[in-house]
Amino acid sequence: MDEQLSISRKINWRGKTLILIIGIILMAMTLRLPLTVVGPIIEFIREGLGISNVLAGFLTTIPLLAFALVSPFVPRISRTIGIELSLFISMLLLAAGIALRSVGMTSLLLVGTIIIGVAISFGNVLLPSFFKLKFPFHVGLMMGIYSVAMNVSGGFGAGLSHPIANTTNWQIALAFPIIIVMIASLVWSPQLRNNDRMQATTTTAPKLKLWRSPLAWAVTLAMGLQSFIFYTTGAWLPAIFVSQGMAADKAGWMVAIMLLAQLPLTFIMPVLADKLKNQRPIVIVLTLLYTIGFVGIALGFTDYTVLWMICIGSAGGSSFSLAMMLFTLRTKTAYAAADLSGFAQSIGYLLAASGPVIFGWLYDQTGNWQLPIYVFLVVVAILFGSGWYAAGNKYVEEQ
């Protein structure tokens, strides 16, 4: 551990440390890219396989359910075989899932999608704790690099998959992320030499009873509610804007603006959060940004939709980065951070998966989007309360 601390006290952007950081960036790119390629080509997949709209739509929900089911077991597996090896195996598993879903058979599409969700769960849970272990004095910086790499690659996936499917076929569009996954696996492989030393540390880590910790539940709510907002806005905001008189193509661009607006604060906020004694000022800022954006939409001020999207996107980038940082800021050790990450992401992604379904049901019941829009404001209020408590300067080990 002393060697790790000396490495992390001042980052040496050369040699083994540079290879490690490149490996982290490439691995972060694999956590969203295989998912975001699906949405833009869902019609190609549906028509190619002759599946129903319900089954086609389920392809975007399966990974979230896999995150929820697998995340609690990831810390235990990493304690047994080591963090580096766990992450390496997960990338091989991810490559297998991508290959299977690209064959062109409905059954393998579903099996491959499940495997992809399982594999990505490991990176989601373990990387934040890995930063605490390897870069204890630069967690915010590493979290910012990780978050930007993940979101930028996700945006490229969404932008490239349709042109690829249009010029070749949907199987190739689904398969191309495997290139990044295999490169990431290769660059990550030198880290396996450190696995045994870190595995020995895990055997002495205490077992936390997180379900009894109010702080753990606050972090979980913060994680789940920001994901709820992200997945629900991505699914339904275009339809909401169309109902307010906006052209469908312009409505799609509004979501793209929201995603782009996330990027600056996705990097800045983890660095800032790492330097603050408590993160409550960040909670106040993101709550105000969310509120401005959703009130503007609720009032139907469509002339200022770009502004609402920038507000919601900036709040989303801030809330995502803060949620990831809370796993490390509210724990004393890397292995406690992994436990908290697994606990929060398991319940949080179940909550997130319910968002698009709930909003669709509310629309069916009321025949308009007004009530669902106000639900966003209720969610933001609850997010503020949970975020405020979670952002206090305390640790789950003390509860």
Tab-separated table of N, CA, C and O in Angstrom, residues 8-65:
chain	number	residue	atom	x	y	z
A	8	SER	N	0.724	7.627	-6.073
A	8	SER	CA	-0.466	8.453	-6.245
A	8	SER	C	-0.313	9.862	-5.696
A	8	SER	O	-1.077	10.740	-6.030
A	9	ARG	N	0.673	10.084	-4.792
A	9	ARG	CA	0.789	11.406	-4.174
A	9	ARG	C	1.051	12.480	-5.235
A	9	ARG	O	0.531	13.589	-5.161
A	10	LYS	N	1.841	12.164	-6.219
A	10	LYS	CA	2.068	13.059	-7.350
A	10	LYS	C	2.069	12.199	-8.605
A	10	LYS	O	2.941	11.349	-8.787
A	11	ILE	N	1.087	12.401	-9.461
A	11	ILE	CA	0.946	11.531	-10.624
A	11	ILE	C	2.109	11.732	-11.584
A	11	ILE	O	2.409	12.863	-11.995
A	12	ASN	N	2.769	10.639	-11.918
A	12	ASN	CA	3.837	10.644	-12.906
A	12	ASN	C	3.242	10.174	-14.234
A	12	ASN	O	2.964	8.988	-14.412
A	13	TRP	N	3.039	11.099	-15.157
A	13	TRP	CA	2.334	10.791	-16.395
A	13	TRP	C	3.248	10.077	-17.388
A	13	TRP	O	3.274	10.408	-18.570
A	14	ARG	N	3.982	9.103	-16.890
A	14	ARG	CA	4.883	8.336	-17.751
A	14	ARG	C	4.902	6.882	-17.289
A	14	ARG	O	4.428	6.539	-16.224
A	15	GLY	N	5.498	6.038	-18.125
A	15	GLY	CA	5.759	4.659	-17.755
A	15	GLY	C	4.521	3.875	-17.363
A	15	GLY	O	3.466	3.960	-17.995
A	16	LYS	N	4.651	3.106	-16.274
A	16	LYS	CA	3.580	2.224	-15.836
A	16	LYS	C	2.310	2.996	-15.458
A	16	LYS	O	1.197	2.517	-15.691
A	17	THR	N	2.483	4.170	-14.861
A	17	THR	CA	1.311	4.962	-14.469
A	17	THR	C	0.545	5.432	-15.695
A	17	THR	O	-0.697	5.413	-15.715
A	18	LEU	N	1.255	5.844	-16.737
A	18	LEU	CA	0.592	6.275	-17.965
A	18	LEU	C	-0.171	5.115	-18.599
A	18	LEU	O	-1.307	5.305	-19.069
A	19	ILE	N	0.436	3.932	-18.614
A	19	ILE	CA	-0.254	2.757	-19.161
A	19	ILE	C	-1.514	2.467	-18.361
A	19	ILE	O	-2.575	2.141	-18.920
A	20	LEU	N	-1.425	2.589	-17.027
A	20	LEU	CA	-2.591	2.371	-16.178
A	20	LEU	C	-3.696	3.369	-16.501
A	20	LEU	O	-4.868	2.997	-16.643
A	21	ILE	N	-3.346	4.647	-16.650
A	21	ILE	CA	-4.358	5.679	-16.930
A	21	ILE	C	-4.984	5.459	-18.303
A	21	ILE	O	-6.209	5.595	-18.463
A	22	ILE	N	-4.175	5.095	-19.292
A	22	ILE	CA	-4.729	4.784	-20.618
A	22	ILE	C	-5.675	3.593	-20.527
A	22	ILE	O	-6.753	3.578	-21.136
A	23	GLY	N	-5.290	2.594	-19.733
A	23	GLY	CA	-6.163	1.438	-19.532
A	23	GLY	C	-7.484	1.833	-18.891
A	23	GLY	O	-8.550	1.331	-19.278
A	24	ILE	N	-7.449	2.747	-17.920
A	24	ILE	CA	-8.673	3.231	-17.268
A	24	ILE	C	-9.563	3.954	-18.278
A	24	ILE	O	-10.783	3.756	-18.308
A	25	ILE	N	-8.958	4.811	-19.105
A	25	ILE	CA	-9.728	5.552	-20.115
A	25	ILE	C	-10.397	4.589	-21.090
A	25	ILE	O	-11.598	4.715	-21.399
A	26	LEU	N	-9.637	3.608	-21.574
A	26	LEU	CA	-10.200	2.645	-22.525
A	26	LEU	C	-11.300	1.811	-21.880
A	26	LEU	O	-12.336	1.543	-22.493
A	27	MET	N	-11.093	1.425	-20.616
A	27	MET	CA	-12.117	0.645	-19.932
A	27	MET	C	-13.373	1.480	-19.716
A	27	MET	O	-14.497	0.987	-19.882
A	28	ALA	N	-13.201	2.750	-19.366
A	28	ALA	CA	-14.354	3.632	-19.201
A	28	ALA	C	-15.139	3.743	-20.505
A	28	ALA	O	-16.376	3.782	-20.494
A	29	MET	N	-14.455	3.757	-21.625
A	29	MET	CA	-15.119	3.839	-22.926
A	29	MET	C	-15.989	2.615	-23.190
A	29	MET	O	-17.006	2.704	-23.881
A	30	THR	N	-15.615	1.467	-22.628
A	30	THR	CA	-16.382	0.242	-22.860
A	30	THR	C	-17.653	0.163	-22.019
A	30	THR	O	-18.483	-0.725	-22.245
A	31	LEU	N	-17.828	1.074	-21.060
A	31	LEU	CA	-18.959	0.977	-20.132
A	31	LEU	C	-20.247	1.586	-20.668
A	31	LEU	O	-21.321	1.342	-20.100
A	32	ARG	N	-20.166	2.400	-21.725
A	32	ARG	CA	-21.371	2.981	-22.304
A	32	ARG	C	-21.504	2.689	-23.795
A	32	ARG	O	-22.609	2.569	-24.309
A	33	LEU	N	-20.374	2.591	-24.482
A	33	LEU	CA	-20.386	2.389	-25.932
A	33	LEU	C	-21.240	1.202	-26.375
A	33	LEU	O	-22.056	1.338	-27.296
A	34	PRO	N	-21.131	0.016	-25.751
A	34	PRO	CA	-21.969	-1.110	-26.200
A	34	PRO	C	-23.458	-0.891	-25.972
A	34	PRO	O	-24.283	-1.584	-26.581
A	35	LEU	N	-23.815	0.060	-25.090
A	35	LEU	CA	-25.222	0.318	-24.790
A	35	LEU	C	-25.819	1.366	-25.715
A	35	LEU	O	-26.951	1.216	-26.192
A	36	THR	N	-25.064	2.433	-25.987
A	36	THR	CA	-25.630	3.551	-26.743
A	36	THR	C	-25.756	3.262	-28.237
A	36	THR	O	-26.451	3.989	-28.938
A	37	VAL	N	-25.086	2.212	-28.724
A	37	VAL	CA	-25.231	1.878	-30.148
A	37	VAL	C	-26.598	1.282	-30.457
A	37	VAL	O	-27.012	1.234	-31.625
A	38	VAL	N	-27.327	0.840	-29.441
A	38	VAL	CA	-28.571	0.097	-29.670
A	38	VAL	C	-29.724	1.019	-30.065
A	38	VAL	O	-30.424	0.759	-31.060
A	39	GLY	N	-29.955	2.096	-29.323
A	39	GLY	CA	-31.118	2.947	-29.541
A	39	GLY	C	-31.307	3.434	-30.967
A	39	GLY	O	-32.396	3.267	-31.543
A	40	PRO	N	-30.284	4.018	-31.579
A	40	PRO	CA	-30.462	4.557	-32.937
A	40	PRO	C	-30.759	3.503	-34.007
A	40	PRO	O	-31.256	3.858	-35.077
A	41	ILE	N	-30.448	2.223	-33.738
A	41	ILE	CA	-30.662	1.194	-34.771
A	41	ILE	C	-31.720	0.187	-34.343
A	41	ILE	O	-31.793	-0.912	-34.894
A	42	ILE	N	-32.549	0.564	-33.377
A	42	ILE	CA	-33.537	-0.382	-32.857
A	42	ILE	C	-34.503	-0.842	-33.945
A	42	ILE	O	-34.938	-1.998	-33.962
A	43	GLU	N	-34.837	0.047	-34.885
A	43	GLU	CA	-35.741	-0.331	-35.975
A	43	GLU	C	-35.078	-1.325	-36.927
A	43	GLU	O	-35.724	-2.239	-37.431
A	44	PHE	N	-33.784	-1.141	-37.182
A	44	PHE	CA	-33.055	-2.108	-38.010
A	44	PHE	C	-33.101	-3.495	-37.364
A	44	PHE	O	-33.309	-4.507	-38.046
A	45	ILE	N	-32.875	-3.530	-36.047
A	45	ILE	CA	-32.870	-4.807	-35.336
A	45	ILE	C	-34.260	-5.438	-35.364
A	45	ILE	O	-34.402	-6.643	-35.627
A	46	ARG	N	-35.277	-4.624	-35.088
A	46	ARG	CA	-36.651	-5.146	-35.038
A	46	ARG	C	-37.062	-5.725	-36.388
A	46	ARG	O	-37.605	-6.833	-36.457
A	47	GLU	N	-36.793	-4.994	-37.447
A	47	GLU	CA	-37.180	-5.466	-38.777
A	47	GLU	C	-36.320	-6.654	-39.228
A	47	GLU	O	-36.812	-7.591	-39.858
A	48	GLY	N	-35.042	-6.630	-38.878
A	48	GLY	CA	-34.151	-7.709	-39.291
A	48	GLY	C	-34.484	-9.043	-38.660
A	48	GLY	O	-34.341	-10.101	-39.292
A	49	LEU	N	-34.935	-9.002	-37.404
A	49	LEU	CA	-35.245	-10.244	-36.689
A	49	LEU	C	-36.746	-10.520	-36.622
A	49	LEU	O	-37.150	-11.599	-36.174
A	50	GLY	N	-37.558	-9.541	-37.006
A	50	GLY	CA	-39.002	-9.728	-36.952
A	50	GLY	C	-39.541	-9.815	-35.538
A	50	GLY	O	-40.486	-10.564	-35.272
A	51	ILE	N	-38.953	-9.047	-34.626
A	51	ILE	CA	-39.396	-9.087	-33.231
A	51	ILE	C	-40.368	-7.937	-32.971
A	51	ILE	O	-40.470	-6.988	-33.744
A	52	SER	N	-41.087	-8.016	-31.856
A	52	SER	CA	-42.083	-7.004	-31.511
A	52	SER	C	-41.414	-5.743	-30.999
A	52	SER	O	-40.240	-5.743	-30.597
A	53	ASN	N	-42.179	-4.660	-30.973
A	53	ASN	CA	-41.679	-3.406	-30.406
A	53	ASN	C	-41.380	-3.547	-28.924
A	53	ASN	O	-40.439	-2.944	-28.407
A	54	VAL	N	-42.193	-4.348	-28.229
A	54	VAL	CA	-41.973	-4.554	-26.794
A	54	VAL	C	-40.630	-5.220	-26.550
A	54	VAL	O	-39.839	-4.789	-25.703
A	55	LEU	N	-40.348	-6.285	-27.304
A	55	LEU	CA	-39.083	-6.988	-27.138
A	55	LEU	C	-37.917	-6.107	-27.555
A	55	LEU	O	-36.864	-6.095	-26.896
A	56	ALA	N	-38.089	-5.356	-28.625
A	56	ALA	CA	-37.031	-4.453	-29.065
A	56	ALA	C	-36.740	-3.403	-27.998
A	56	ALA	O	-35.579	-3.098	-27.696
A	57	GLY	N	-37.791	-2.840	-27.411
A	57	GLY	CA	-37.598	-1.859	-26.356
A	57	GLY	C	-36.954	-2.446	-25.118
A	57	GLY	O	-36.218	-1.763	-24.399
A	58	PHE	N	-37.207	-3.722	-24.881
A	58	PHE	CA	-36.652	-4.398	-23.704
A	58	PHE	C	-35.133	-4.498	-23.782
A	58	PHE	O	-34.466	-4.658	-22.752
A	59	LEU	N	-34.571	-4.386	-24.988
A	59	LEU	CA	-33.116	-4.479	-25.152
A	59	LEU	C	-32.395	-3.372	-24.395
A	59	LEU	O	-31.244	-3.541	-23.978
A	60	THR	N	-33.026	-2.223	-24.212
A	60	THR	CA	-32.406	-1.130	-23.474
A	60	THR	C	-32.621	-1.251	-21.963
A	60	THR	O	-31.932	-0.573	-21.188
A	61	THR	N	-33.566	-2.096	-21.560
A	61	THR	CA	-33.858	-2.275	-20.131
A	61	THR	C	-33.050	-3.408	-19.517
A	61	THR	O	-32.693	-3.363	-18.339
A	62	ILE	N	-32.737	-4.428	-20.317
A	62	ILE	CA	-32.010	-5.601	-19.813
A	62	ILE	C	-30.712	-5.218	-19.107
A	62	ILE	O	-30.441	-5.707	-18.000
A	63	PRO	N	-29.863	-4.355	-19.695
A	63	PRO	CA	-28.623	-4.013	-18.985
A	63	PRO	C	-28.850	-3.371	-17.625
A	63	PRO	O	-28.114	-3.655	-16.674
A	64	LEU	N	-29.861	-2.506	-17.514
A	64	LEU	CA	-30.142	-1.872	-16.222
A	64	LEU	C	-30.536	-2.917	-15.184
A	64	LEU	O	-30.113	-2.849	-14.026
A	65	LEU	N	-31.352	-3.885	-15.590
A	65	LEU	CA	-31.742	-4.949	-14.669
A	65	LEU	C	-30.536	-5.802	-14.281
A	65	LEU	O	-30.410	-6.235	-13.125
